[in-house]
XYZ file of C-alpha atoms in Angstrom:
364
model
C 114.498 -170.820 -63.570
C 113.999 -169.420 -59.795
C 117.244 -166.975 -58.453
C 118.148 -166.680 -54.629
C 119.787 -164.019 -53.794
C 121.697 -163.812 -50.730
C 121.430 -160.858 -48.416
C 121.911 -161.948 -45.004
C 125.449 -160.228 -44.255
C 125.868 -157.979 -41.433
C 127.148 -155.306 -44.053
C 130.014 -154.243 -41.762
C 132.037 -152.016 -44.820
C 129.521 -149.702 -45.294
C 128.654 -148.881 -41.556
C 127.668 -146.395 -40.777
C 124.918 -146.358 -43.231
C 123.717 -150.091 -42.741
C 123.624 -149.791 -38.763
C 120.550 -149.762 -38.869
C 119.044 -150.516 -42.205
C 120.238 -153.884 -44.649
C 122.138 -153.253 -47.294
C 119.846 -154.666 -49.199
C 117.455 -151.873 -49.120
C 119.800 -148.880 -48.664
C 118.664 -146.365 -51.358
C 119.926 -146.609 -54.679
C 118.724 -143.385 -56.736
C 115.840 -143.110 -54.399
C 115.101 -146.417 -55.049
C 115.959 -149.449 -52.555
C 119.186 -151.443 -53.962
C 117.144 -154.932 -53.938
C 114.228 -153.108 -55.447
C 116.708 -152.639 -59.183
C 118.286 -156.042 -58.797
C 114.515 -157.860 -58.691
C 113.463 -155.652 -61.458
C 116.543 -156.595 -63.665
C 115.923 -160.673 -63.012
C 112.215 -159.867 -64.207
C 113.754 -158.765 -67.327
C 115.086 -161.938 -68.021
C 111.826 -163.951 -66.680
C 113.341 -164.970 -63.682
C 109.880 -164.291 -61.499
C 110.382 -166.820 -58.471
C 112.827 -165.310 -56.446
C 113.960 -166.609 -53.025
C 115.659 -164.356 -50.808
C 118.199 -165.729 -48.355
C 118.147 -163.005 -45.426
C 119.834 -163.308 -41.963
C 120.678 -160.156 -39.801
C 117.979 -157.552 -40.515
C 115.627 -159.791 -42.529
C 112.103 -158.265 -41.141
C 112.392 -154.403 -42.971
C 113.035 -156.444 -46.267
C 110.144 -158.283 -45.651
C 108.148 -155.507 -44.568
C 108.858 -153.078 -47.885
C 109.249 -156.167 -50.440
C 106.150 -158.460 -48.916
C 105.333 -161.144 -51.565
C 106.784 -159.446 -55.003
C 103.301 -158.881 -55.939
C 103.789 -155.177 -57.100
C 107.091 -155.843 -58.738
C 105.418 -158.334 -60.800
C 107.765 -161.442 -59.226
C 106.974 -163.857 -56.359
C 108.682 -163.464 -53.347
C 110.391 -166.305 -50.707
C 112.296 -166.256 -47.763
C 114.635 -168.016 -46.594
C 115.810 -167.482 -42.811
C 118.924 -168.296 -40.798
C 119.152 -168.067 -37.337
C 122.799 -168.446 -37.597
C 124.957 -166.969 -39.973
C 125.531 -170.089 -42.382
C 128.051 -168.606 -45.332
C 127.312 -168.305 -48.616
C 127.354 -172.108 -49.552
C 124.879 -172.525 -46.688
C 122.337 -170.110 -47.059
C 121.394 -171.287 -49.988
C 121.500 -174.503 -48.998
C 119.117 -173.657 -46.010
C 116.809 -172.571 -49.418
C 117.014 -175.832 -50.893
C 112.914 -176.585 -50.581
C 112.830 -174.178 -53.482
C 115.543 -175.562 -55.677
C 114.620 -178.769 -57.300
C 115.881 -177.339 -61.112
C 118.815 -175.901 -62.861
C 118.624 -172.031 -60.753
C 120.566 -168.982 -59.874
C 122.143 -167.364 -57.403
C 123.439 -163.691 -56.943
C 125.559 -162.168 -54.026
C 123.476 -159.459 -52.508
C 125.865 -156.346 -53.064
C 126.305 -156.566 -56.426
C 125.029 -154.073 -59.282
C 125.314 -155.546 -63.069
C 124.047 -155.180 -66.010
C 124.793 -159.158 -66.979
C 122.717 -160.705 -69.912
C 121.077 -163.339 -67.496
C 119.515 -164.718 -70.694
C 122.278 -165.378 -72.616
C 124.111 -166.724 -69.409
C 121.873 -169.177 -68.734
C 122.178 -170.479 -72.654
C 125.869 -170.963 -71.984
C 125.107 -172.782 -68.818
C 123.042 -175.197 -70.785
C 124.873 -176.072 -73.837
C 128.181 -176.463 -71.737
C 125.933 -179.371 -69.416
C 127.625 -177.233 -66.491
C 127.440 -178.309 -63.120
C 128.035 -174.837 -62.160
C 128.426 -171.637 -64.147
C 130.133 -168.117 -62.699
C 129.963 -165.160 -63.993
C 133.899 -163.639 -64.624
C 134.595 -159.787 -64.621
C 138.027 -157.900 -65.460
C 139.196 -155.708 -62.860
C 142.394 -153.035 -62.500
C 143.101 -155.339 -59.504
C 142.219 -158.719 -58.539
C 144.257 -159.014 -55.365
C 140.729 -158.092 -53.187
C 138.632 -161.093 -55.090
C 138.490 -164.255 -56.217
C 140.690 -164.768 -59.153
C 139.476 -167.179 -61.412
C 141.672 -169.291 -64.259
C 140.167 -170.888 -67.339
C 141.443 -173.203 -70.218
C 140.242 -172.564 -73.892
C 136.904 -173.534 -73.896
C 136.089 -171.774 -70.357
C 136.263 -174.432 -68.483
C 137.950 -173.533 -64.810
C 141.157 -175.121 -63.869
C 141.563 -173.135 -61.043
C 140.408 -170.757 -57.983
C 142.412 -168.326 -55.530
C 140.580 -166.389 -53.291
C 142.530 -162.714 -52.513
C 146.642 -163.474 -54.401
C 148.951 -161.373 -53.892
C 150.445 -159.666 -56.864
C 152.787 -162.153 -57.418
C 150.133 -164.802 -57.704
C 147.985 -163.082 -60.471
C 147.759 -164.658 -63.520
C 144.932 -162.657 -64.885
C 142.302 -159.840 -64.257
C 139.270 -161.978 -64.095
C 137.862 -162.267 -61.356
C 134.428 -164.038 -59.676
C 131.617 -161.345 -60.597
C 129.123 -163.436 -57.980
C 126.166 -164.451 -60.340
C 125.981 -168.329 -60.606
C 123.932 -170.659 -62.008
C 123.480 -174.064 -60.658
C 122.401 -177.919 -60.862
C 120.669 -178.886 -57.525
C 123.000 -181.665 -57.465
C 125.462 -179.679 -56.089
C 123.215 -178.679 -53.007
C 122.647 -182.710 -51.627
C 126.285 -183.058 -51.639
C 126.134 -180.018 -48.811
C 125.595 -180.935 -44.999
C 122.404 -178.951 -43.641
C 122.788 -176.531 -41.385
C 126.028 -175.693 -41.260
C 128.661 -172.821 -42.572
C 129.866 -173.317 -45.638
C 131.411 -170.934 -48.068
C 130.681 -171.580 -52.022
C 133.845 -170.053 -52.926
C 136.224 -171.264 -50.617
C 135.069 -174.990 -50.362
C 132.348 -175.853 -52.834
C 133.905 -174.548 -56.120
C 137.369 -176.204 -55.068
C 135.859 -179.234 -54.033
C 133.866 -180.077 -57.348
C 137.243 -178.684 -59.753
C 139.260 -181.176 -57.719
C 136.595 -183.835 -58.252
C 136.236 -183.230 -62.035
C 133.145 -181.901 -62.335
C 131.512 -179.683 -65.309
C 132.559 -176.150 -63.929
C 132.676 -173.559 -66.014
C 133.129 -169.604 -66.226
C 131.024 -166.956 -68.249
C 133.133 -163.865 -69.552
C 131.260 -161.001 -69.677
C 132.303 -157.184 -70.537
C 128.955 -156.436 -68.428
C 128.746 -153.407 -66.566
C 129.647 -154.781 -62.320
C 130.233 -153.056 -59.189
C 130.723 -154.145 -55.496
C 128.705 -151.834 -53.445
C 130.295 -152.745 -49.947
C 131.875 -149.847 -49.098
C 130.933 -146.156 -49.057
C 133.298 -145.414 -51.574
C 131.698 -148.054 -54.021
C 128.361 -146.726 -53.369
C 129.266 -143.348 -54.144
C 131.131 -144.579 -57.430
C 128.048 -146.669 -58.136
C 125.659 -143.569 -58.262
C 128.328 -141.724 -61.105
C 128.392 -144.451 -62.542
C 124.623 -144.889 -62.538
C 123.987 -140.896 -63.442
C 126.213 -140.542 -66.546
C 124.688 -144.239 -68.156
C 127.917 -145.917 -67.457
C 125.902 -149.370 -66.461
C 122.794 -149.107 -68.955
C 120.462 -151.541 -66.768
C 119.979 -149.137 -64.179
C 120.375 -145.702 -65.860
C 117.773 -143.991 -65.164
C 115.283 -141.919 -68.138
C 117.391 -138.955 -68.215
C 115.985 -137.233 -71.458
C 117.540 -134.125 -69.339
C 120.159 -134.092 -66.339
C 117.875 -132.998 -63.788
C 115.053 -135.185 -62.444
C 112.693 -133.419 -59.918
C 109.728 -135.564 -58.169
C 106.514 -134.304 -57.224
C 105.614 -131.113 -55.163
C 109.404 -129.912 -54.882
C 109.941 -126.172 -54.287
C 113.003 -124.724 -56.128
C 114.108 -121.281 -55.742
C 114.922 -119.532 -58.646
C 118.168 -118.189 -57.909
C 119.288 -122.171 -57.264
C 121.799 -123.258 -59.600
C 121.913 -126.956 -60.695
C 124.182 -128.404 -62.354
C 122.991 -132.453 -63.599
C 123.523 -135.247 -63.107
C 121.000 -134.573 -60.704
C 118.109 -136.485 -58.937
C 115.612 -134.955 -56.459
C 113.127 -136.971 -54.683
C 109.696 -135.717 -53.976
C 108.626 -132.843 -51.681
C 112.075 -131.265 -51.569
C 112.791 -127.881 -50.687
C 115.900 -126.199 -52.568
C 116.336 -122.613 -51.395
C 118.156 -119.479 -52.442
C 121.122 -119.089 -54.359
C 121.548 -123.258 -53.600
C 123.878 -125.015 -55.776
C 124.049 -128.948 -56.694
C 126.772 -129.541 -58.504
C 126.403 -132.930 -60.164
C 126.630 -136.544 -59.719
C 124.083 -135.782 -56.481
C 121.113 -137.356 -55.121
C 118.742 -136.091 -52.660
C 115.794 -137.602 -51.158
C 112.429 -137.457 -50.745
C 111.649 -134.833 -48.012
C 115.054 -133.023 -47.750
C 115.652 -129.349 -47.227
C 118.668 -127.673 -48.880
C 118.901 -123.767 -47.274
C 119.725 -121.171 -48.761
C 123.683 -120.703 -50.067
C 124.175 -124.479 -49.667
C 126.729 -125.998 -51.773
C 126.628 -129.824 -52.572
C 128.988 -131.437 -55.585
C 129.008 -134.986 -55.714
C 127.526 -136.332 -52.925
C 123.715 -138.775 -51.982
C 121.558 -137.373 -49.258
C 119.077 -140.108 -48.277
C 115.465 -138.951 -46.890
C 113.984 -135.924 -44.970
C 117.413 -134.640 -44.366
C 118.139 -130.947 -43.513
C 120.978 -128.860 -44.295
C 120.965 -125.295 -42.900
C 122.578 -121.975 -44.463
C 125.754 -121.778 -46.275
C 126.482 -125.740 -46.022
C 129.028 -127.164 -48.110
C 128.717 -130.905 -48.697
C 131.257 -133.004 -50.877
C 131.779 -136.112 -51.904
C 129.825 -137.364 -49.053
C 126.497 -139.388 -47.917
C 124.119 -138.277 -45.591
C 121.550 -140.686 -44.043
C 117.923 -140.560 -43.033
C 116.906 -137.630 -40.721
C 120.308 -135.730 -40.677
C 120.742 -131.918 -39.414
C 123.534 -130.476 -40.579
C 123.775 -126.914 -39.186
C 124.372 -123.819 -40.793
C 127.710 -123.155 -42.277
C 129.369 -126.816 -41.568
C 131.552 -128.354 -44.208
C 131.239 -132.076 -44.720
C 134.087 -133.831 -47.026
C 134.474 -137.126 -47.905
C 132.477 -138.193 -45.275
C 129.767 -140.511 -44.065
C 126.424 -139.661 -41.749
C 124.570 -142.048 -40.155
C 120.594 -142.096 -39.624
C 119.512 -138.929 -37.562
C 123.257 -137.159 -36.742
C 123.601 -134.113 -36.163
C 126.453 -131.805 -36.879
C 126.389 -128.666 -34.851
C 126.886 -125.073 -36.912
C 130.029 -124.034 -38.032
C 132.252 -127.769 -37.798
C 134.257 -129.028 -40.135
C 134.263 -132.866 -40.576
C 137.746 -134.531 -41.276
C 137.664 -135.622 -44.489
C 137.019 -139.526 -43.949
C 134.703 -138.893 -41.138
C 132.215 -141.935 -40.589
C 129.625 -140.747 -38.542
C 127.368 -143.184 -36.045
C 123.943 -143.096 -36.264
C 122.252 -141.128 -33.768
C 125.757 -138.439 -32.892
C 125.730 -134.635 -32.029
C 129.228 -133.645 -33.836
C 130.374 -130.474 -31.681
C 132.481 -127.597 -33.683
C 135.477 -128.517 -35.224
C 136.377 -132.517 -35.492
């Protein structure tokens, strides 16, 4: 079976992290997001993967290449203009002669794909959609089913008065190729709002596969941080690092003996952690980063080649590549795009979103 991963969106909800980087290669535990997804597919013997791309396509191909380093074969399907979820897969139709899998490109899950494929074949379904339970279904696509798991109704982003179930579209689909044959080429079209409801109206066998598997949409900085908390706590079994101990340190790191590290913490290669630094997990620090003396990092993710000066306080924040946070600055619940400079003594307002290549002056 082949898989299509939808990675063509602009990821505006994740800005400023995605101003210069496609969401598909945003680091998750210091590894590009899409690499985790590819390895998950490979574990289920899915080795032919098509990346449906649009915005910032070249950096993805530059990193992943032909996929051989991951034991898979990668193909690239580029859309010149945004085509929506359905149009993007239609654009890759030349690769899809048999039953295939579709994944939204902002989902991390430990869904048992092999079992879902078996379910699809036994039901002789035209489409099978993975479902997951959520506390608040009003932000998602709600799906109602009958006792035999056949879908009876779709409702996108319902109001609370319309909610009848907490089971929502979890962004993984198995499809038969003739679904694409009925769709117009080079046309913007949505699976969720157009194709799926139309198939249902025609009485086609559209089924739901419900699963308690871990699932998260990393579309916002808040969800991105939540993902790291979940991975480091082992909540998502598929991607949890091998934390035989609570601290993982990369090669050629220099950690001062007076530094205090409370896991879970992941430190990339070639990092320097100074005197009396406190790392209070969950914390992830990217390769080549430097944390100088007396700084306190708590529940945060730092990307590559960041430099934090003496006495910096960083809490529940995300710091992108090549940022410089100078002495005694305070960043709480903030997101810094790449190449941001925070001047000494600055205090960012909680909830700050700092665009790339910005210099933040004192008191903001």
